[in-house]
PDB file of C-alpha atoms in Angstrom:
ATOM      1  CA  MET Q 621     -64.624   0.012 -22.675  1.00 80.00           C
ATOM      2  CA  LYS Q 622     -65.813   1.271 -26.289  1.00 87.00           C
ATOM      3  CA  ILE Q 623     -64.517  -1.189 -28.889  1.00 93.00           C
ATOM      4  CA  LEU Q 624     -64.325  -1.026 -32.805  1.00 94.00           C
ATOM      5  CA  ILE Q 625     -64.209  -4.270 -34.404  1.00 96.00           C
ATOM      6  CA  ILE Q 626     -62.435  -4.138 -37.756  1.00 96.00           C
ATOM      7  CA  GLU Q 627     -62.957  -7.692 -39.397  1.00 96.00           C
ATOM      8  CA  ASP Q 628     -64.342  -8.634 -42.707  1.00 95.00           C
ATOM      9  CA  GLU Q 629     -65.375 -12.181 -41.924  1.00 95.00           C
ATOM     10  CA  ILE Q 630     -68.648 -11.240 -40.843  1.00 94.00           C
ATOM     11  CA  ALA Q 631     -69.321 -14.570 -38.795  1.00 95.00           C
ATOM     12  CA  LEU Q 632     -66.172 -13.788 -36.751  1.00 94.00           C
ATOM     13  CA  SER Q 633     -67.079 -10.170 -36.109  1.00 95.00           C
ATOM     14  CA  ASP Q 634     -70.518 -11.108 -35.028  1.00 95.00           C
ATOM     15  CA  ALA Q 635     -69.231 -13.803 -32.464  1.00 95.00           C
ATOM     16  CA  ILE Q 636     -66.771 -11.199 -31.190  1.00 95.00           C
ATOM     17  CA  PHE Q 637     -69.465  -8.564 -30.983  1.00 95.00           C
ATOM     18  CA  GLN Q 638     -71.663 -10.726 -29.017  1.00 93.00           C
ATOM     19  CA  TYR Q 639     -69.269 -12.116 -26.751  1.00 92.00           C
ATOM     20  CA  LEU Q 640     -67.861  -8.602 -25.801  1.00 92.00           C
ATOM     21  CA  THR Q 641     -71.309  -7.149 -25.577  1.00 89.00           C
ATOM     22  CA  GLU Q 642     -72.380  -9.797 -23.194  1.00 86.00           C
ATOM     23  CA  GLU Q 643     -69.251  -8.983 -21.261  1.00 84.00           C
ATOM     24  CA  GLY Q 644     -70.122  -5.534 -20.716  1.00 80.00           C
ATOM     25  CA  TYR Q 645     -68.213  -3.562 -23.748  1.00 86.00           C
ATOM     26  CA  VAL Q 646     -69.675  -1.272 -26.106  1.00 85.00           C
ATOM     27  CA  CYS Q 647     -68.763  -2.424 -29.413  1.00 91.00           C
ATOM     28  CA  GLU Q 648     -69.307  -1.033 -33.040  1.00 92.00           C
ATOM     29  CA  THR Q 649     -68.131  -2.882 -36.346  1.00 95.00           C
ATOM     30  CA  ALA Q 650     -66.423  -1.926 -39.584  1.00 96.00           C
ATOM     31  CA  TYR Q 651     -66.128  -4.650 -42.263  1.00 96.00           C
ATOM     32  CA  ASP Q 652     -63.584  -2.705 -44.642  1.00 96.00           C
ATOM     33  CA  TYR Q 653     -60.686  -0.459 -44.600  1.00 96.00           C
ATOM     34  CA  ASN Q 654     -62.366   2.836 -45.651  1.00 96.00           C
ATOM     35  CA  THR Q 655     -65.350   2.427 -43.035  1.00 95.00           C
ATOM     36  CA  ALA Q 656     -62.778   1.729 -40.302  1.00 95.00           C
ATOM     37  CA  ALA Q 657     -60.602   4.730 -41.319  1.00 95.00           C
ATOM     38  CA  GLU Q 658     -63.685   7.110 -41.312  1.00 94.00           C
ATOM     39  CA  ASN Q 659     -64.740   5.866 -37.895  1.00 92.00           C
ATOM     40  CA  ILE Q 660     -61.443   6.261 -36.307  1.00 92.00           C
ATOM     41  CA  GLU Q 661     -61.067   9.763 -37.647  1.00 90.00           C
ATOM     42  CA  LEU Q 662     -64.443  10.726 -36.206  1.00 87.00           C
ATOM     43  CA  HIS Q 663     -65.103   8.740 -33.142  1.00 85.00           C
ATOM     44  CA  SER Q 664     -63.320   7.937 -29.904  1.00 84.00           C
ATOM     45  CA  TYR Q 665     -62.471   4.302 -28.813  1.00 88.00           C
ATOM     46  CA  ASP Q 666     -60.571   2.742 -26.083  1.00 88.00           C
ATOM     47  CA  CYS Q 667     -59.471   0.054 -28.277  1.00 92.00           C
ATOM     48  CA  ILE Q 668     -59.602  -1.305 -31.887  1.00 94.00           C
ATOM     49  CA  LEU Q 669     -59.514  -5.047 -32.966  1.00 96.00           C
ATOM     50  CA  VAL Q 670     -58.045  -4.834 -36.364  1.00 95.00           C
ATOM     51  CA  ASP Q 671     -57.409  -7.545 -39.148  1.00 94.00           C
ATOM     52  CA  ILE Q 672     -54.548  -7.179 -41.484  1.00 92.00           C
ATOM     53  CA  ASN Q 673     -56.247  -8.215 -44.675  1.00 91.00           C
ATOM     54  CA  LEU Q 674     -59.295  -5.968 -45.298  1.00 94.00           C
ATOM     55  CA  PRO Q 675     -61.334  -4.957 -48.385  1.00 95.00           C
ATOM     56  CA  GLY Q 676     -59.779  -1.580 -49.633  1.00 95.00           C
ATOM     57  CA  GLY Q 677     -56.605  -1.565 -47.496  1.00 94.00           C
ATOM     58  CA  SER Q 678     -54.355  -2.944 -44.922  1.00 93.00           C
ATOM     59  CA  GLY Q 679     -55.201  -2.986 -41.246  1.00 93.00           C
ATOM     60  CA  LEU Q 680     -51.461  -1.929 -40.615  1.00 93.00           C
ATOM     61  CA  ASP Q 681     -52.267   1.442 -42.320  1.00 93.00           C
ATOM     62  CA  LEU Q 682     -54.855   1.998 -39.918  1.00 94.00           C
ATOM     63  CA  ILE Q 683     -52.494   1.359 -37.052  1.00 93.00           C
ATOM     64  CA  ARG Q 684     -50.147   3.816 -38.571  1.00 92.00           C
ATOM     65  CA  GLN Q 685     -53.289   6.450 -38.983  1.00 90.00           C
ATOM     66  CA  VAL Q 686     -54.057   6.093 -35.051  1.00 91.00           C
ATOM     67  CA  LYS Q 687     -50.297   6.422 -34.212  1.00 89.00           C
ATOM     68  CA  ARG Q 688     -50.005   9.483 -36.618  1.00 89.00           C
ATOM     69  CA  ASP Q 689     -52.934  11.139 -35.169  1.00 87.00           C
ATOM     70  CA  ASN Q 690     -51.689  10.544 -31.527  1.00 84.00           C
ATOM     71  CA  LYS Q 691     -55.137   8.834 -30.736  1.00 84.00           C
ATOM     72  CA  LYS Q 692     -55.241   7.313 -27.173  1.00 81.00           C
ATOM     73  CA  MET Q 693     -56.466   3.868 -27.700  1.00 88.00           C
ATOM     74  CA  GLY Q 694     -55.417   0.084 -27.529  1.00 91.00           C
ATOM     75  CA  ILE Q 695     -54.771  -1.778 -30.401  1.00 93.00           C
ATOM     76  CA  ILE Q 696     -55.223  -5.630 -30.939  1.00 94.00           C
ATOM     77  CA  ILE Q 697     -54.362  -7.238 -34.214  1.00 93.00           C
ATOM     78  CA  ILE Q 698     -56.434 -10.368 -35.091  1.00 92.00           C
ATOM     79  CA  SER Q 699     -54.876 -12.246 -38.089  1.00 89.00           C
ATOM     80  CA  ALA Q 700     -54.629 -15.612 -39.879  1.00 86.00           C
ATOM     81  CA  ARG Q 701     -51.190 -14.418 -40.488  1.00 81.00           C
ATOM     82  CA  ASP Q 702     -48.992 -16.288 -38.005  1.00 76.00           C
ATOM     83  CA  SER Q 703     -45.572 -15.627 -39.242  1.00 76.00           C
ATOM     84  CA  LEU Q 704     -42.852 -14.084 -36.636  1.00 81.00           C
ATOM     85  CA  GLU Q 705     -42.254 -11.266 -39.451  1.00 82.00           C
ATOM     86  CA  ASN Q 706     -45.865 -10.187 -39.263  1.00 81.00           C
ATOM     87  CA  ARG Q 707     -45.938 -10.302 -35.568  1.00 83.00           C
ATOM     88  CA  ILE Q 708     -42.965  -8.139 -35.250  1.00 87.00           C
ATOM     89  CA  GLU Q 709     -44.172  -5.610 -37.861  1.00 87.00           C
ATOM     90  CA  GLY Q 710     -47.434  -5.192 -36.027  1.00 85.00           C
ATOM     91  CA  LEU Q 711     -45.881  -4.538 -32.744  1.00 88.00           C
ATOM     92  CA  GLU Q 712     -43.261  -2.303 -34.001  1.00 90.00           C
ATOM     93  CA  ILE Q 713     -45.793   0.005 -35.459  1.00 89.00           C
ATOM     94  CA  GLY Q 714     -47.605   0.399 -32.430  1.00 87.00           C
ATOM     95  CA  ALA Q 715     -50.216  -2.849 -31.686  1.00 90.00           C
ATOM     96  CA  ASP Q 716     -50.283  -3.817 -28.018  1.00 89.00           C
ATOM     97  CA  ASN Q 717     -51.003  -7.434 -28.855  1.00 90.00           C
ATOM     98  CA  TYR Q 718     -51.410  -9.879 -31.726  1.00 91.00           C
ATOM     99  CA  LEU Q 719     -53.610 -12.617 -31.823  1.00 91.00           C
ATOM    100  CA  THR Q 720     -53.587 -15.281 -34.402  1.00 90.00           C
ATOM    101  CA  LYS Q 721     -56.837 -16.714 -35.713  1.00 90.00           C
ATOM    102  CA  PRO Q 722     -58.369 -19.016 -34.374  1.00 88.00           C
ATOM    103  CA  PHE Q 723     -58.156 -17.414 -30.799  1.00 89.00           C
ATOM    104  CA  HIS Q 724     -60.124 -17.848 -27.708  1.00 91.00           C
ATOM    105  CA  LEU Q 725     -62.342 -15.147 -26.878  1.00 92.00           C
ATOM    106  CA  ALA Q 726     -61.634 -15.241 -23.313  1.00 89.00           C
ATOM    107  CA  GLU Q 727     -57.987 -14.463 -24.207  1.00 90.00           C
ATOM    108  CA  LEU Q 728     -59.117 -11.477 -26.115  1.00 91.00           C
ATOM    109  CA  ASN Q 729     -61.019 -10.566 -23.184  1.00 90.00           C
ATOM    110  CA  ALA Q 730     -58.078 -10.698 -20.886  1.00 87.00           C
ATOM    111  CA  HIS Q 731     -56.033  -8.605 -23.333  1.00 89.00           C
ATOM    112  CA  LEU Q 732     -58.928  -6.016 -23.376  1.00 90.00           C
ATOM    113  CA  LYS Q 733     -59.074  -5.884 -19.621  1.00 84.00           C
ATOM    114  CA  SER Q 734     -55.252  -5.345 -19.392  1.00 84.00           C
ATOM    115  CA  ILE Q 735     -55.254  -2.511 -22.014  1.00 85.00           C
ATOM    116  CA  ASN Q 736     -58.119  -0.747 -19.884  1.00 81.00           C
ATOM    117  CA  ARG Q 737     -56.086  -0.747 -16.851  1.00 75.00           C
ATOM    118  CA  ARG Q 738     -53.010   0.418 -18.866  1.00 75.00           C
ATOM    119  CA  ILE Q 739     -54.791   3.222 -20.646  1.00 72.00           C
ATOM    120  CA  ASN Q 740     -57.544   4.583 -18.238  1.00 65.00           C
ATOM    121  CA  PHE Q 741     -55.969   3.539 -14.696  1.00 63.00           C
ATOM    122  CA  ASP Q 742     -52.351   3.603 -14.822  1.00 60.00           C
ATOM    123  CA  GLY Q 743     -52.068  -0.469 -15.033  1.00 54.00           C
ATOM    124  CA  ASP Q 744     -53.726  -0.995 -11.448  1.00 57.00           C
ATOM    125  CA  ASN Q 745     -55.690  -3.765 -10.798  1.00 64.00           C
ATOM    126  CA  HIS Q 746     -57.899  -1.888  -8.852  1.00 76.00           C
ATOM    127  CA  ILE Q 747     -58.913   1.934  -8.889  1.00 81.00           C
ATOM    128  CA  LEU Q 748     -59.053   3.718  -5.830  1.00 85.00           C
ATOM    129  CA  VAL Q 749     -60.562   7.210  -5.665  1.00 88.00           C
ATOM    130  CA  ASN Q 750     -61.085   8.580  -2.162  1.00 90.00           C
ATOM    131  CA  GLU Q 751     -63.346   6.259  -0.515  1.00 92.00           C
ATOM    132  CA  ILE Q 752     -64.450   4.588  -3.642  1.00 92.00           C
ATOM    133  CA  LYS Q 753     -62.644   1.111  -4.792  1.00 91.00           C
ATOM    134  CA  ILE Q 754     -63.426  -0.316  -7.903  1.00 89.00           C
ATOM    135  CA  LEU Q 755     -62.148  -3.946  -9.295  1.00 86.00           C
ATOM    136  CA  PRO Q 756     -62.616  -3.741 -13.151  1.00 78.00           C
ATOM    137  CA  ASP Q 757     -61.668  -7.471 -13.593  1.00 73.00           C
ATOM    138  CA  SER Q 758     -64.738  -8.565 -11.382  1.00 79.00           C
ATOM    139  CA  HIS Q 759     -67.067  -5.400 -11.818  1.00 82.00           C
ATOM    140  CA  GLN Q 760     -67.321  -4.801  -7.919  1.00 89.00           C
ATOM    141  CA  VAL Q 761     -67.606  -1.527  -6.393  1.00 93.00           C
ATOM    142  CA  PHE Q 762     -66.904  -0.518  -2.838  1.00 94.00           C
ATOM    143  CA  VAL Q 763     -67.389   2.663  -0.868  1.00 94.00           C
ATOM    144  CA  ASN Q 764     -65.839   2.750   2.465  1.00 91.00           C
ATOM    145  CA  ASP Q 765     -65.149  -1.006   2.211  1.00 89.00           C
ATOM    146  CA  ASN Q 766     -68.728  -1.704   1.600  1.00 91.00           C
ATOM    147  CA  GLU Q 767     -69.740  -3.354  -1.422  1.00 92.00           C
ATOM    148  CA  LEU Q 768     -72.002  -1.310  -3.512  1.00 92.00           C
ATOM    149  CA  GLN Q 769     -74.529  -3.289  -5.798  1.00 93.00           C
ATOM    150  CA  LEU Q 770     -74.849  -1.424  -9.257  1.00 92.00           C
ATOM    151  CA  THR Q 771     -76.714  -2.420 -12.223  1.00 89.00           C
ATOM    152  CA  LYS Q 772     -74.478  -2.926 -15.554  1.00 84.00           C
ATOM    153  CA  LYS Q 773     -74.967   0.697 -16.818  1.00 85.00           C
ATOM    154  CA  GLU Q 774     -74.683   2.378 -13.332  1.00 90.00           C
ATOM    155  CA  TYR Q 775     -71.151   0.493 -12.972  1.00 90.00           C
ATOM    156  CA  GLU Q 776     -70.178   1.508 -16.580  1.00 85.00           C
ATOM    157  CA  LEU Q 777     -70.980   5.136 -15.854  1.00 89.00           C
ATOM    158  CA  LEU Q 778     -69.287   5.172 -12.448  1.00 91.00           C
ATOM    159  CA  GLN Q 779     -66.134   3.616 -14.154  1.00 86.00           C
ATOM    160  CA  PHE Q 780     -66.217   6.195 -17.106  1.00 86.00           C
ATOM    161  CA  PHE Q 781     -66.677   9.161 -14.521  1.00 90.00           C
ATOM    162  CA  VAL Q 782     -63.631   7.839 -12.552  1.00 89.00           C
ATOM    163  CA  ALA Q 783     -61.471   7.236 -15.908  1.00 83.00           C
ATOM    164  CA  ASN Q 784     -62.411  11.228 -16.599  1.00 85.00           C
ATOM    165  CA  LYS Q 785     -62.296  12.642 -13.287  1.00 88.00           C
ATOM    166  CA  ASN Q 786     -62.643  16.291 -12.958  1.00 90.00           C
ATOM    167  CA  LYS Q 787     -63.237  16.672 -16.558  1.00 88.00           C
ATOM    168  CA  VAL Q 788     -66.575  18.078 -17.991  1.00 90.00           C
ATOM    169  CA  ILE Q 789     -68.301  15.306 -19.865  1.00 87.00           C
ATOM    170  CA  THR Q 790     -71.075  16.280 -22.327  1.00 86.00           C
ATOM    171  CA  LYS Q 791     -74.437  14.272 -22.405  1.00 82.00           C
ATOM    172  CA  THR Q 792     -73.510  13.215 -25.958  1.00 80.00           C
ATOM    173  CA  GLY Q 793     -70.294  12.038 -24.758  1.00 78.00           C
ATOM    174  CA  LEU Q 794     -71.857   9.713 -22.002  1.00 81.00           C
ATOM    175  CA  ALA Q 795     -74.329   8.374 -24.632  1.00 79.00           C
ATOM    176  CA  GLN Q 796     -71.824   7.663 -27.116  1.00 74.00           C
ATOM    177  CA  HIS Q 797     -69.729   5.852 -24.572  1.00 72.00           C
ATOM    178  CA  LEU Q 798     -72.617   3.680 -23.102  1.00 72.00           C
ATOM    179  CA  TRP Q 799     -74.502   2.859 -26.162  1.00 70.00           C
ATOM    180  CA  GLY Q 800     -72.156   3.570 -29.066  1.00 65.00           C
ATOM    181  CA  ASP Q 801     -74.152   2.996 -32.408  1.00 58.00           C
ATOM    182  CA  TYR Q 802     -77.389   2.254 -30.684  1.00 56.00           C
ATOM    183  CA  MET Q 803     -77.685   5.784 -28.775  1.00 56.00           C
ATOM    184  CA  ASP Q 804     -80.441   6.838 -31.367  1.00 56.00           C
ATOM    185  CA  ILE Q 805     -82.803   4.275 -29.725  1.00 48.00           C
ATOM    186  CA  ALA Q 806     -83.643   7.172 -27.109  1.00 51.00           C
ATOM    187  CA  ASP Q 807     -85.935  10.117 -27.794  1.00 49.00           C
ATOM    188  CA  SER Q 808     -84.141  12.391 -25.369  1.00 55.00           C
ATOM    189  CA  TYR Q 809     -81.127  12.309 -22.798  1.00 70.00           C
ATOM    190  CA  ASP Q 810     -83.709  11.310 -19.981  1.00 75.00           C
ATOM    191  CA  PHE Q 811     -82.137   7.724 -19.756  1.00 79.00           C
ATOM    192  CA  ILE Q 812     -78.733   9.391 -19.026  1.00 81.00           C
ATOM    193  CA  TYR Q 813     -80.393  11.326 -16.166  1.00 85.00           C
ATOM    194  CA  GLY Q 814     -82.118   8.374 -14.872  1.00 87.00           C
ATOM    195  CA  HIS Q 815     -78.926   6.246 -14.510  1.00 88.00           C
ATOM    196  CA  ILE Q 816     -77.019   9.171 -13.174  1.00 91.00           C
ATOM    197  CA  LYS Q 817     -79.650   9.790 -10.552  1.00 92.00           C
ATOM    198  CA  ASN Q 818     -79.687   6.144  -9.433  1.00 93.00           C
ATOM    199  CA  LEU Q 819     -75.924   5.990  -9.220  1.00 94.00           C
ATOM    200  CA  ARG Q 820     -75.532   9.081  -7.278  1.00 93.00           C
ATOM    201  CA  LYS Q 821     -78.479   7.858  -4.808  1.00 94.00           C
ATOM    202  CA  LYS Q 822     -76.870   4.525  -4.107  1.00 94.00           C
ATOM    203  CA  LEU Q 823     -73.259   6.248  -3.810  1.00 94.00           C
ATOM    204  CA  ILE Q 824     -74.431   8.867  -1.261  1.00 94.00           C
ATOM    205  CA  LYS Q 825     -76.654   6.138   0.705  1.00 93.00           C
ATOM    206  CA  LYS Q 826     -73.267   4.323   1.235  1.00 92.00           C
ATOM    207  CA  GLY Q 827     -71.832   7.566   2.655  1.00 92.00           C
ATOM    208  CA  CYS Q 828     -70.138   8.453  -0.367  1.00 93.00           C
ATOM    209  CA  THR Q 829     -69.380  12.199  -1.152  1.00 92.00           C
ATOM    210  CA  ASP Q 830     -71.551  13.384  -3.818  1.00 93.00           C
ATOM    211  CA  TYR Q 831     -68.960  13.901  -6.625  1.00 94.00           C
ATOM    212  CA  ILE Q 832     -71.282  13.978  -9.535  1.00 93.00           C
ATOM    213  CA  LYS Q 833     -71.824  17.467 -10.597  1.00 92.00           C
ATOM    214  CA  THR Q 834     -74.384  18.795 -13.145  1.00 90.00           C
ATOM    215  CA  ILE Q 835     -72.960  21.276 -15.455  1.00 89.00           C
ATOM    216  CA  TYR Q 836     -76.081  22.921 -16.671  1.00 87.00           C
ATOM    217  CA  GLY Q 837     -76.333  23.148 -20.455  1.00 83.00           C
ATOM    218  CA  VAL Q 838     -73.362  20.856 -21.040  1.00 87.00           C
ATOM    219  CA  GLY Q 839     -73.450  17.602 -19.034  1.00 88.00           C
ATOM    220  CA  TYR Q 840     -71.576  16.389 -16.038  1.00 92.00           C
ATOM    221  CA  LYS Q 841     -68.750  16.277 -14.090  1.00 92.00           C
ATOM    222  CA  PHE Q 842     -67.108  13.662 -11.286  1.00 93.00           C
ATOM    223  CA  ASP Q 843     -65.459  16.588  -9.364  1.00 92.00           C
ATOM    224  CA  LEU Q 844     -63.126  15.377  -6.706  1.00 89.00           C
ATOM    225  CA  ASN Q 845     -62.393  18.804  -5.662  1.00 83.00           C
ATOM    226  CA  GLN Q 846     -64.837  18.921  -2.905  1.00 66.00           C
ATOM    227  CA  LYS Q 847     -64.477  20.993   0.221  1.00 50.00           C
TER     228      LYS Q 847
END
């Protein structure tokens, strides 16, 4: 999942960023209302974590922006406000969850996993695509019931392909999903090609159909319409 952390307490933002990055998420940060609003407008996220009190505006208005623009993303409020009135308002305008500070990062992670299942995989605890089975909570992959050992990036690639099956995905889209703000560390897209080549090789070796198709000049497609 690609997460935008909207939090002006830098220490808390850094702690969330570090924890979620170690858990395999791609994270970006915004410390004020205007930066967050611009990022939401220009980029795609699976979920935003948003504080209510922000320099320059209210996090509730950011939620209204997401809903007004019909963006498909989860929303978790992280706030020091713990009144029932604040909770009800946040949930009524479209937030999925409301976490009161201080909260356990493991609890936040559990909510993110639930949102990932709801948004990308119809709420299922496992994802079954033909002979491929993915267990998102444990990051396990099976092909014809045989476990497949993947690197972190290979797993993220496969899950992203499956979530966007039968759609053409650009190389830029893949890079932004896997590396977020850090995609400019690469001089070219060779790193994407390398990860996809290794993922495809491992899948085929386990007897999987070669679903990953190159769309020349554009990107890739996880094509399930194989004959």
